[in-house]
PDB file of C-alpha atoms in Angstrom:
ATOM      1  CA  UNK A 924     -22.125   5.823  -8.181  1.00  0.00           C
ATOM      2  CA  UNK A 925     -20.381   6.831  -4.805  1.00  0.00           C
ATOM      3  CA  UNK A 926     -18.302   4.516  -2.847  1.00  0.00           C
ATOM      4  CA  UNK A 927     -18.489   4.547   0.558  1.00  0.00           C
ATOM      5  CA  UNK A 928     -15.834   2.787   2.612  1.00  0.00           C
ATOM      6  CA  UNK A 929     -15.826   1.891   6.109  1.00  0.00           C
ATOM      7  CA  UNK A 930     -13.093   2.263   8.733  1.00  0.00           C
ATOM      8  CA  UNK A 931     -12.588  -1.305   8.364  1.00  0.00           C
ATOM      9  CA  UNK A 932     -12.216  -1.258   4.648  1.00  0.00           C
ATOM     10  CA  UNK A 933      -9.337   1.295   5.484  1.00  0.00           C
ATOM     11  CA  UNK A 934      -7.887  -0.444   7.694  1.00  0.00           C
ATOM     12  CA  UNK A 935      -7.880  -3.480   5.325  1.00  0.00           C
ATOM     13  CA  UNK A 936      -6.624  -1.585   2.611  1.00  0.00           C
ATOM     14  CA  UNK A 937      -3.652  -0.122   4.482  1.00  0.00           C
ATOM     15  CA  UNK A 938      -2.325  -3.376   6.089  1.00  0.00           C
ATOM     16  CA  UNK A 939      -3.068  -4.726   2.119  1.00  0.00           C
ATOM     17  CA  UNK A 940      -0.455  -1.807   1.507  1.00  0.00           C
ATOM     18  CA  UNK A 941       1.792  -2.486   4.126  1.00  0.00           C
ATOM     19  CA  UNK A 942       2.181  -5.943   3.359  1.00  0.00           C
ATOM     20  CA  UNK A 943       2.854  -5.252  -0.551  1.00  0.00           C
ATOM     21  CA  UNK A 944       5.153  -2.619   0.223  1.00  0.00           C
ATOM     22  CA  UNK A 945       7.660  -4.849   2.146  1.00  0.00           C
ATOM     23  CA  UNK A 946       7.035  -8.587   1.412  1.00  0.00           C
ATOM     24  CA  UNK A 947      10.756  -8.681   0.343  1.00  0.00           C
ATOM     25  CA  UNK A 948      11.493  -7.839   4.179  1.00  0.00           C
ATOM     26  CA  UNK A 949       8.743  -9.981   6.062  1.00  0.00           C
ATOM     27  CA  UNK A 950       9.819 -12.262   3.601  1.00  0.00           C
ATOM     28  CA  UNK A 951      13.230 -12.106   4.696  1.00  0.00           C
ATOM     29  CA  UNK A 952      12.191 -11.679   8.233  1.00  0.00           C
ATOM     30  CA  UNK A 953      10.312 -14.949   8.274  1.00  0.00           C
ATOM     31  CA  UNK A 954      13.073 -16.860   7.298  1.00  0.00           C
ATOM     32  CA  UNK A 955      16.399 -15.311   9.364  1.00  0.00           C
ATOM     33  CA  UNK A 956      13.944 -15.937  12.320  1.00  0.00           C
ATOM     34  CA  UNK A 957      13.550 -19.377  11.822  1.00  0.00           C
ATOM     35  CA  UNK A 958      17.379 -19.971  10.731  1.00  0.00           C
ATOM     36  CA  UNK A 959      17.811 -17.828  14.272  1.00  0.00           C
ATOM     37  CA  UNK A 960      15.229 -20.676  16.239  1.00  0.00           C
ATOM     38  CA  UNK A 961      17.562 -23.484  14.462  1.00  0.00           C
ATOM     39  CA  UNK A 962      20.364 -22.427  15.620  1.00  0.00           C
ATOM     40  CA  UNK A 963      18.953 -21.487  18.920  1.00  0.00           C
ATOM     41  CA  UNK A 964      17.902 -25.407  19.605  1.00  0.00           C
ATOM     42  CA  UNK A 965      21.466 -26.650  17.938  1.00  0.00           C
ATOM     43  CA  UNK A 966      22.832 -24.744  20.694  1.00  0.00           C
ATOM     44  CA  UNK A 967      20.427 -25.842  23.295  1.00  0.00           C
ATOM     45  CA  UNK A 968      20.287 -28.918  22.632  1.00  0.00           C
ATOM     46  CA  UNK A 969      24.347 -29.297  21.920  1.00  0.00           C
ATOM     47  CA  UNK A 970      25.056 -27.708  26.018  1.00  0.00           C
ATOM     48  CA  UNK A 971      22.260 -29.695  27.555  1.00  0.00           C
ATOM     49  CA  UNK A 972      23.807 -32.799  26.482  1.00  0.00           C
ATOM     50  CA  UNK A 973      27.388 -31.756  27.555  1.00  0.00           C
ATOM     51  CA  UNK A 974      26.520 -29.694  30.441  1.00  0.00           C
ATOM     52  CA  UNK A 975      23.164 -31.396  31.710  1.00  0.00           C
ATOM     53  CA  UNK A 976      21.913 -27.872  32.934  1.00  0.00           C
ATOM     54  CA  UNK A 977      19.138 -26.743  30.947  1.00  0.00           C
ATOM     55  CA  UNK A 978      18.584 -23.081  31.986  1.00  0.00           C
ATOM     56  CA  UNK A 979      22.862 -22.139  30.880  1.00  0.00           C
ATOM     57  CA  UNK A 980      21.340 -24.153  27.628  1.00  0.00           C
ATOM     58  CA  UNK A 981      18.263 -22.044  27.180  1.00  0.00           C
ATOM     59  CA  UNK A 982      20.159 -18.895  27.999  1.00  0.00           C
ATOM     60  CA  UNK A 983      23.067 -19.501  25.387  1.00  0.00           C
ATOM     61  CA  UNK A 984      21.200 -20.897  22.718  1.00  0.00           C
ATOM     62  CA  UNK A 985      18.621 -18.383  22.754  1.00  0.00           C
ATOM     63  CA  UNK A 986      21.052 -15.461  23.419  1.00  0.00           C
ATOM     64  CA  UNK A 987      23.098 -17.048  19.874  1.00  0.00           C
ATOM     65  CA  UNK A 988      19.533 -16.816  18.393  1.00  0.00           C
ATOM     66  CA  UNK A 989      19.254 -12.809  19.130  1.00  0.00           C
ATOM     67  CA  UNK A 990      22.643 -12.181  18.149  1.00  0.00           C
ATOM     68  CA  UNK A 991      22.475 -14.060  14.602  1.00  0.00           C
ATOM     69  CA  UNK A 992      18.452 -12.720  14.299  1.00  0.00           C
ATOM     70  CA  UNK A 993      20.252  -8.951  14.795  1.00  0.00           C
ATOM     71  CA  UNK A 994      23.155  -9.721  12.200  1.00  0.00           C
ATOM     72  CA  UNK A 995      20.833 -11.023   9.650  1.00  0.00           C
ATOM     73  CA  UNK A 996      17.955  -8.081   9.990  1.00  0.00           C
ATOM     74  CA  UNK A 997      20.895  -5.280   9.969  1.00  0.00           C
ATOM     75  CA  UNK A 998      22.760  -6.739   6.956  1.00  0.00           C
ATOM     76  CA  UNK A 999      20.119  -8.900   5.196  1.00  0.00           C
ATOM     77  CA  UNK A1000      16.161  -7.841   6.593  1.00  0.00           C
ATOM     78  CA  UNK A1001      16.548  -4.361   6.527  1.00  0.00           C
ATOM     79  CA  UNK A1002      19.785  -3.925   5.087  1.00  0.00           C
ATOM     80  CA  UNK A1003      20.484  -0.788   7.594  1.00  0.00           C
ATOM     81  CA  UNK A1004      22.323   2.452   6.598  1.00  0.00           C
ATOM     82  CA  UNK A1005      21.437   3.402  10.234  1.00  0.00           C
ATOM     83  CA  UNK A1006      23.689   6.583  11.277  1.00  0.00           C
ATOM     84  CA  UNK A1007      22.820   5.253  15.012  1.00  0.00           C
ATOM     85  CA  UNK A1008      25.774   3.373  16.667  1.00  0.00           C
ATOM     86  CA  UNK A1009      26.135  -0.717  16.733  1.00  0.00           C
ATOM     87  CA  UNK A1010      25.573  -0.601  20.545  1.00  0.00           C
ATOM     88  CA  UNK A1011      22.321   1.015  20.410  1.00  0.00           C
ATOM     89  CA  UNK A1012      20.955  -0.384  18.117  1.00  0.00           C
ATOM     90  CA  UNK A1013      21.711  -3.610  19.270  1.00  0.00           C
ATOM     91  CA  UNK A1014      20.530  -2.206  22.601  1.00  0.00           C
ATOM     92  CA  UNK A1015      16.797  -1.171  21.225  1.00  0.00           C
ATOM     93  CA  UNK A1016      16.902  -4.102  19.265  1.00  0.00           C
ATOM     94  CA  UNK A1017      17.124  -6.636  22.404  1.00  0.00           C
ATOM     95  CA  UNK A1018      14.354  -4.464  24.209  1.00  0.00           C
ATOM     96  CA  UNK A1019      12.236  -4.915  21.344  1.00  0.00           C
ATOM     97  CA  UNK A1020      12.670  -8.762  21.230  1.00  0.00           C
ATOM     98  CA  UNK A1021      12.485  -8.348  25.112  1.00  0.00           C
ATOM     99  CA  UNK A1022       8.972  -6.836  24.969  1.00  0.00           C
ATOM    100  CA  UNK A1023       7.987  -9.100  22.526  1.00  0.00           C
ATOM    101  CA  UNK A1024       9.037 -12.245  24.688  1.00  0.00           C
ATOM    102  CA  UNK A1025       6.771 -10.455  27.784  1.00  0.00           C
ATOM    103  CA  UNK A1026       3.798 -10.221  25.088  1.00  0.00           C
ATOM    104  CA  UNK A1027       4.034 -13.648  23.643  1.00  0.00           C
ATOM    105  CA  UNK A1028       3.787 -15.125  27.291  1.00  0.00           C
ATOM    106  CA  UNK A1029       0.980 -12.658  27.731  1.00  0.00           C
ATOM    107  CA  UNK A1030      -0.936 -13.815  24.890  1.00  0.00           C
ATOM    108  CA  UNK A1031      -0.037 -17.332  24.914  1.00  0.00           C
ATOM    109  CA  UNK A1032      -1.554 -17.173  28.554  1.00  0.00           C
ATOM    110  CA  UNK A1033      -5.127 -15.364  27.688  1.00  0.00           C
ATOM    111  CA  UNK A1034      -5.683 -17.400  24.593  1.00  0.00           C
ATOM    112  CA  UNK A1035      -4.960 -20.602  26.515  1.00  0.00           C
ATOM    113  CA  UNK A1036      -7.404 -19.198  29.057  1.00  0.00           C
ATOM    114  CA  UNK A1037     -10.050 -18.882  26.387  1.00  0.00           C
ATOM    115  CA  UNK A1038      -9.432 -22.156  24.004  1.00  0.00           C
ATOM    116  CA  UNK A1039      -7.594 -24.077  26.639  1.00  0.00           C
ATOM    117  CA  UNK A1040      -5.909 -25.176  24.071  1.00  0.00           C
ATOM    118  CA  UNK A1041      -1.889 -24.640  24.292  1.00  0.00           C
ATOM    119  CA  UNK A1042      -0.780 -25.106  20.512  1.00  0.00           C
ATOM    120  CA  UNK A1043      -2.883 -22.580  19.533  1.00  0.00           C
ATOM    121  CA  UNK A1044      -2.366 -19.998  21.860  1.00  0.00           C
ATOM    122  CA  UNK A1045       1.614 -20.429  20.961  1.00  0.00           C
ATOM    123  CA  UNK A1046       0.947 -19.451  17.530  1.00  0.00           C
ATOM    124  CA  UNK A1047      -1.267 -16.445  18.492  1.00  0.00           C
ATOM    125  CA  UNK A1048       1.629 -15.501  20.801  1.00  0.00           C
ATOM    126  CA  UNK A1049       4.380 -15.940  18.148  1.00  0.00           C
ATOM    127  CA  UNK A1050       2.427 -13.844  15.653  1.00  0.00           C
ATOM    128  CA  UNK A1051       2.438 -10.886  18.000  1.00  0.00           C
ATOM    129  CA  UNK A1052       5.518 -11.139  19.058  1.00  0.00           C
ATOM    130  CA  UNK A1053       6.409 -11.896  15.415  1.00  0.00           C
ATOM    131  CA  UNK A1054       4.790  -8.710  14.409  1.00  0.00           C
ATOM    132  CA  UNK A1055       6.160  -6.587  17.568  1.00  0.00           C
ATOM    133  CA  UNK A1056       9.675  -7.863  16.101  1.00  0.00           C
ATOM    134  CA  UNK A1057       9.061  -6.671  12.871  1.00  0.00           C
ATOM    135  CA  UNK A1058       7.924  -3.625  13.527  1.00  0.00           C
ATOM    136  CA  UNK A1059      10.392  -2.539  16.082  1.00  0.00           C
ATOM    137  CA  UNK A1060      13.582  -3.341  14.413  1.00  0.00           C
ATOM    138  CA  UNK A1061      11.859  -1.648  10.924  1.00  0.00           C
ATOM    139  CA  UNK A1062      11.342   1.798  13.044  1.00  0.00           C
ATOM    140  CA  UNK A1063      13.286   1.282  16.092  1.00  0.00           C
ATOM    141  CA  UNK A1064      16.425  -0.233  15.620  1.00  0.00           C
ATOM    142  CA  UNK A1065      17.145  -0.092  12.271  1.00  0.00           C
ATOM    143  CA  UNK A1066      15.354   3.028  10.967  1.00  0.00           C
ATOM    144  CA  UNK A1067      17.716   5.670   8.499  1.00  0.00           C
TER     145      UNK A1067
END
């Protein structure tokens, strides 16, 4: 009997791969992101209160966020023999999370446009910046 697959049975069968082949990592991914947002509102919310001026909050807490969300991936995620120096990788690793911010706010936008629907379109923005995150720092910034 021959088998006849379609691109889109590829292309499900690689992602299938590609998810298999480093669940330990999104795995690990997943959850130094969302020790990185904790911390991130801890912050915020810690200099509103004292300080009263939310955008030196937002910038702090969020800039604690990236730094902890780089420590993590380099020791932890991707546990990174990298022969690239700290600075630039830390360097490509904030224009990666930069890019991803510009296409989360992109996507959050069209997706509201379509389902007028705000929740929603946050969690289609978060998964592709999510996934430009992941990717990036695998091949970008923390790539042997």
């Amino acid at each position: 009997m021959y088998l006849e697959l379609g691109y889109n049975d590829i292309k499900i069968f690689l992602l299938y791969k590609f998810i298999k082949t480093n669940n330990f990592q999104i795995i690990k991914f997943v959850i130094t992101g969302f020790l990185a947002s904790i911390l991130n509102f801890i912050i915020f919310s810690l200099l509103y209160f004292v300080y009263k001026n939310i955008v030196f909050a937002s910038f702090l807490g969020y800039s604690a966020g990236i730094l902890i969300s780089f420590i993590f991936a380099k020791i932890w995620v991707f546990s990174s023999a990298s022969k690239q120096p700290l600075i630039k990788s830390f360097s490509i690793f904030c224009l990666i999370y930069f890019l991803g911010a510009i296409e989360m706010s992109f996507v959050i936008y069209l997706v509201n446009l379509i389902t007028k629907n705000y929740k929603i379109a946050w969690f289609f923005g978060a998964f592709v910046a999510s996934l430009n995150n992941f990717l990036g720092s695998k091949y970008f910034s923390f790539r042997n």
